PDB file of C-alpha atoms in Angstrom:
ATOM      1  CA  MET A  43      -8.635  -2.980  -2.468  1.00 97.00           C
ATOM      2  CA  ARG A  44      -6.608  -3.460   0.892  1.00 97.00           C
ATOM      3  CA  THR A  45      -3.324  -1.755   2.065  1.00 98.00           C
ATOM      4  CA  LEU A  46      -0.892  -2.648   4.781  1.00 98.00           C
ATOM      5  CA  VAL A  47      -0.013   0.842   5.260  1.00 98.00           C
ATOM      6  CA  GLN A  48       3.073   1.067   7.109  1.00 98.00           C
ATOM      7  CA  ARG A  49       4.556   5.073   8.840  1.00 98.00           C
ATOM      8  CA  VAL A  50       8.455   4.615   8.130  1.00 98.00           C
ATOM      9  CA  SER A  51      11.526   6.553   8.562  1.00 98.00           C
ATOM     10  CA  VAL A  52      13.029   4.488   5.494  1.00 98.00           C
ATOM     11  CA  ALA A  53      12.090   1.607   3.200  1.00 98.00           C
ATOM     12  CA  LYS A  54      13.278   0.331   0.025  1.00 98.00           C
ATOM     13  CA  VAL A  55      12.236  -2.865  -2.172  1.00 98.00           C
ATOM     14  CA  GLU A  56      14.776  -4.944  -4.074  1.00 98.00           C
ATOM     15  CA  VAL A  57      14.707  -7.464  -6.824  1.00 98.00           C
ATOM     16  CA  ASP A  58      17.621 -10.061  -7.290  1.00 97.00           C
ATOM     17  CA  GLY A  59      19.766  -7.518  -5.544  1.00 97.00           C
ATOM     18  CA  VAL A  60      19.229  -4.392  -7.178  1.00 98.00           C
ATOM     19  CA  VAL A  61      16.766  -1.675  -5.429  1.00 98.00           C
ATOM     20  CA  VAL A  62      13.965  -0.694  -7.553  1.00 98.00           C
ATOM     21  CA  GLY A  63      12.446   1.805  -5.128  1.00 98.00           C
ATOM     22  CA  GLU A  64      13.180   3.956  -1.763  1.00 98.00           C
ATOM     23  CA  ILE A  65      12.338   6.143  -0.121  1.00 98.00           C
ATOM     24  CA  GLU A  66      12.974   8.341   3.406  1.00 97.00           C
ATOM     25  CA  ALA A  67      10.123   9.694   5.633  1.00 97.00           C
ATOM     26  CA  GLY A  68       6.710   8.290   4.586  1.00 98.00           C
ATOM     27  CA  LEU A  69       4.729   5.534   3.899  1.00 98.00           C
ATOM     28  CA  LEU A  70       4.850   1.658   2.491  1.00 98.00           C
ATOM     29  CA  VAL A  71       1.816   0.274   1.233  1.00 98.00           C
ATOM     30  CA  LEU A  72       1.650  -2.682   0.680  1.00 98.00           C
ATOM     31  CA  LEU A  73      -0.954  -2.742  -1.602  1.00 98.00           C
ATOM     32  CA  GLY A  74      -3.752  -6.226  -2.395  1.00 98.00           C
ATOM     33  CA  VAL A  75      -6.329  -6.115  -5.320  1.00 98.00           C
ATOM     34  CA  GLY A  76      -9.261  -7.813  -4.882  1.00 97.00           C
ATOM     35  CA  GLN A  77     -11.787  -9.376  -7.035  1.00 97.00           C
ATOM     36  CA  GLY A  78     -14.423  -7.192  -8.331  1.00 96.00           C
ATOM     37  CA  ASP A  79     -12.363  -4.133  -7.500  1.00 97.00           C
ATOM     38  CA  ASP A  80     -12.408  -1.568  -9.695  1.00 96.00           C
ATOM     39  CA  THR A  81     -11.036   2.229 -10.461  1.00 97.00           C
ATOM     40  CA  ALA A  82     -13.277   3.814  -8.138  1.00 97.00           C
ATOM     41  CA  GLU A  83     -11.598   1.502  -5.419  1.00 97.00           C
ATOM     42  CA  ALA A  84      -8.269   3.098  -6.633  1.00 98.00           C
ATOM     43  CA  VAL A  85      -9.683   6.154  -6.568  1.00 98.00           C
ATOM     44  CA  TRP A  86     -10.917   6.331  -3.292  1.00 98.00           C
ATOM     45  CA  LEU A  87      -7.594   4.024  -1.710  1.00 98.00           C
ATOM     46  CA  ALA A  88      -5.114   6.756  -3.432  1.00 98.00           C
ATOM     47  CA  GLU A  89      -7.182   9.770  -1.896  1.00 98.00           C
ATOM     48  CA  LYS A  90      -7.417   7.521   1.671  1.00 98.00           C
ATOM     49  CA  VAL A  91      -3.907   6.755   2.274  1.00 98.00           C
ATOM     50  CA  ALA A  92      -2.703  10.596   1.186  1.00 98.00           C
ATOM     51  CA  ASN A  93      -5.023  12.380   3.591  1.00 98.00           C
ATOM     52  CA  LEU A  94      -4.212   9.586   6.634  1.00 98.00           C
ATOM     53  CA  ARG A  95      -3.578  11.293   9.103  1.00 98.00           C
ATOM     54  CA  ILE A  96      -0.960   9.517  11.330  1.00 97.00           C
ATOM     55  CA  PHE A  97       1.896  11.489  11.268  1.00 98.00           C
ATOM     56  CA  THR A  98       2.771  13.394  14.411  1.00 97.00           C
ATOM     57  CA  ASP A  99       2.302  16.955  15.020  1.00 97.00           C
ATOM     58  CA  ALA A 100       4.200  20.114  16.913  1.00 96.00           C
ATOM     59  CA  GLN A 101       1.836  18.128  20.224  1.00 97.00           C
ATOM     60  CA  GLY A 102       2.932  14.925  19.117  1.00 94.00           C
ATOM     61  CA  LYS A 103      -0.372  13.890  18.229  1.00 97.00           C
ATOM     62  CA  MET A 104      -1.248  11.680  14.693  1.00 97.00           C
ATOM     63  CA  ASN A 105      -2.724  14.776  13.268  1.00 97.00           C
ATOM     64  CA  LEU A 106      -0.917  15.165  10.104  1.00 98.00           C
ATOM     65  CA  SER A 107      -0.957  13.730   6.469  1.00 98.00           C
ATOM     66  CA  LEU A 108       1.625  12.575   3.795  1.00 97.00           C
ATOM     67  CA  LEU A 109       0.382  15.798   2.138  1.00 97.00           C
ATOM     68  CA  GLU A 110       0.571  17.915   4.689  1.00 97.00           C
ATOM     69  CA  THR A 111       4.315  16.141   5.943  1.00 97.00           C
ATOM     70  CA  GLY A 112       6.111  16.031   2.253  1.00 97.00           C
ATOM     71  CA  GLY A 113       6.621  12.523   3.156  1.00 97.00           C
ATOM     72  CA  SER A 114       7.093   9.582   0.452  1.00 98.00           C
ATOM     73  CA  ALA A 115       5.285   6.332  -0.244  1.00 98.00           C
ATOM     74  CA  LEU A 116       6.452   3.231  -2.060  1.00 98.00           C
ATOM     75  CA  VAL A 117       4.175   1.179  -3.201  1.00 98.00           C
ATOM     76  CA  VAL A 118       4.600  -2.756  -3.192  1.00 98.00           C
ATOM     77  CA  SER A 119       1.668  -5.337  -4.753  1.00 97.00           C
ATOM     78  CA  GLN A 120       0.935  -7.933  -2.342  1.00 96.00           C
ATOM     79  CA  PHE A 121      -2.090 -10.252  -3.746  1.00 96.00           C
ATOM     80  CA  THR A 122      -1.601 -12.327  -0.130  1.00 97.00           C
ATOM     81  CA  LEU A 123      -3.444  -9.442   1.362  1.00 97.00           C
ATOM     82  CA  TYR A 124      -6.409 -11.354   0.260  1.00 97.00           C
ATOM     83  CA  GLY A 125      -5.139 -14.634   1.430  1.00 96.00           C
ATOM     84  CA  ASP A 126      -7.443 -16.947   3.738  1.00 95.00           C
ATOM     85  CA  ALA A 127      -5.889 -18.866   5.660  1.00 95.00           C
ATOM     86  CA  ARG A 128      -8.981 -19.970   8.209  1.00 95.00           C
ATOM     87  CA  MET A 129      -9.080 -23.034   6.859  1.00 93.00           C
ATOM     88  CA  GLY A 130      -6.386 -25.582   6.733  1.00 92.00           C
ATOM     89  CA  ARG A 131      -3.229 -24.816   6.147  1.00 94.00           C
ATOM     90  CA  ARG A 132      -2.829 -24.114   3.201  1.00 94.00           C
ATOM     91  CA  PRO A 133      -3.833 -20.188   2.474  1.00 96.00           C
ATOM     92  CA  SER A 134      -6.160 -19.916  -0.443  1.00 96.00           C
ATOM     93  CA  PHE A 135      -5.716 -17.057  -2.364  1.00 96.00           C
ATOM     94  CA  THR A 136      -9.062 -16.850  -4.401  1.00 96.00           C
ATOM     95  CA  ASP A 137     -10.388 -13.572  -3.308  1.00 96.00           C
ATOM     96  CA  ALA A 138      -7.311 -11.781  -4.748  1.00 97.00           C
ATOM     97  CA  ALA A 139      -7.973 -10.122  -8.430  1.00 97.00           C
ATOM     98  CA  GLY A 140      -5.966 -11.714 -11.189  1.00 97.00           C
ATOM     99  CA  PRO A 141      -2.367 -10.850 -12.162  1.00 97.00           C
ATOM    100  CA  GLU A 142      -3.498  -8.256 -14.921  1.00 97.00           C
ATOM    101  CA  GLU A 143      -6.369  -6.584 -13.641  1.00 97.00           C
ATOM    102  CA  ALA A 144      -4.090  -6.296 -10.180  1.00 98.00           C
ATOM    103  CA  ASN A 145      -1.226  -4.626 -12.167  1.00 98.00           C
ATOM    104  CA  ARG A 146      -3.842  -2.322 -14.136  1.00 98.00           C
ATOM    105  CA  LEU A 147      -5.240  -1.501 -10.599  1.00 98.00           C
ATOM    106  CA  TYR A 148      -1.964  -1.071  -8.831  1.00 98.00           C
ATOM    107  CA  GLU A 149      -0.359   0.787 -11.631  1.00 98.00           C
ATOM    108  CA  LEU A 150      -3.329   3.532 -11.211  1.00 98.00           C
ATOM    109  CA  PHE A 151      -3.095   3.436  -7.750  1.00 98.00           C
ATOM    110  CA  CYS A 152       0.811   4.536  -7.964  1.00 98.00           C
ATOM    111  CA  GLU A 153      -0.334   7.493 -10.776  1.00 98.00           C
ATOM    112  CA  LEU A 154      -3.163   8.617  -8.327  1.00 98.00           C
ATOM    113  CA  LEU A 155      -0.812   8.804  -5.724  1.00 98.00           C
ATOM    114  CA  ALA A 156       1.741  10.622  -7.675  1.00 98.00           C
ATOM    115  CA  GLY A 157      -1.017  13.183  -8.939  1.00 98.00           C
ATOM    116  CA  TYR A 158      -1.190  14.003  -5.305  1.00 98.00           C
ATOM    117  CA  GLY A 159       1.758  15.385  -5.554  1.00 98.00           C
ATOM    118  CA  ILE A 160       3.725  12.753  -3.608  1.00 98.00           C
ATOM    119  CA  TYR A 161       7.075  10.891  -4.470  1.00 98.00           C
ATOM    120  CA  THR A 162       5.831   7.482  -5.012  1.00 98.00           C
ATOM    121  CA  ALA A 163       8.365   4.856  -5.778  1.00 98.00           C
ATOM    122  CA  ARG A 164       7.316   1.135  -6.468  1.00 98.00           C
ATOM    123  CA  GLY A 165       7.785  -2.211  -6.968  1.00 97.00           C
ATOM    124  CA  VAL A 166       7.964  -4.564  -9.738  1.00 97.00           C
ATOM    125  CA  PHE A 167       5.023  -5.989 -10.289  1.00 96.00           C
ATOM    126  CA  GLN A 168       5.281 -10.006 -10.197  1.00 95.00           C
ATOM    127  CA  ALA A 169       8.704 -10.178  -8.964  1.00 96.00           C
ATOM    128  CA  HIS A 170      10.111 -11.729  -6.113  1.00 97.00           C
ATOM    129  CA  MET A 171      10.538  -8.880  -4.025  1.00 98.00           C
ATOM    130  CA  SER A 172      12.675  -8.053  -0.700  1.00 98.00           C
ATOM    131  CA  VAL A 173      11.705  -5.302   0.948  1.00 98.00           C
ATOM    132  CA  THR A 174      13.651  -3.635   4.077  1.00 98.00           C
ATOM    133  CA  LEU A 175      12.086  -1.081   6.326  1.00 98.00           C
ATOM    134  CA  THR A 176      11.921   1.034   9.767  1.00 98.00           C
ATOM    135  CA  ASN A 177       8.571   0.927  10.942  1.00 97.00           C
ATOM    136  CA  ASP A 178       8.190   4.549  12.515  1.00 97.00           C
ATOM    137  CA  GLY A 179       6.316   4.553  16.028  1.00 95.00           C
ATOM    138  CA  PRO A 180       5.554   1.772  14.949  1.00 96.00           C
ATOM    139  CA  VAL A 181       2.511   2.550  12.873  1.00 97.00           C
ATOM    140  CA  THR A 182       0.882  -0.123  10.978  1.00 97.00           C
ATOM    141  CA  LEU A 183      -2.566  -0.391  10.070  1.00 98.00           C
ATOM    142  CA  LEU A 184      -5.040  -2.157   7.976  1.00 97.00           C
ATOM    143  CA  VAL A 185      -7.326   1.006   5.213  1.00 97.00           C
ATOM    144  CA  GLU A 186      -9.458  -1.128   3.166  1.00 96.00           C
ATOM    145  CA  THR A 187     -12.392   0.187   0.758  1.00 95.00           C
ATOM    146  CA  PRO A 188     -15.991   0.205   2.454  1.00 92.00           C
ATOM    147  CA  GLU A 189     -17.805  -2.993   1.054  1.00 80.00           C
ATOM    148  CA  ARG A 190     -20.589  -2.347  -1.621  1.00 67.00           C
TER     149      ARG A 190
END
């Protein structure tokens, strides 16, 4: 699994002009599920995101996590994180998990993150979404589960 994590002051996701998920200060988490990913990856990644120290402390250092700041998370499914554009002009998405398994692990990741006491807003799986955010910093990190 991989995520593109962005520290935000606000973020929202809309489907057909309707806001389906919205947060103030916290993290926008674009989540991709790859072939062969399973529950263990979702557990590892949720713990990593919840505890990722990318918020500033009183000294201005990135030393606080989402848990410590009381921030929220907006999680949006993003199969294109597994797009491979190294060859040709059209990305290949063969490394992305199929929709059924990807949705299962997306939902599990969201539940696990919420289980830490983090308000977790969501996009709509497989919908065409419009994501609006104000990146704070800017801070953007690619976080991937370890290779097996």
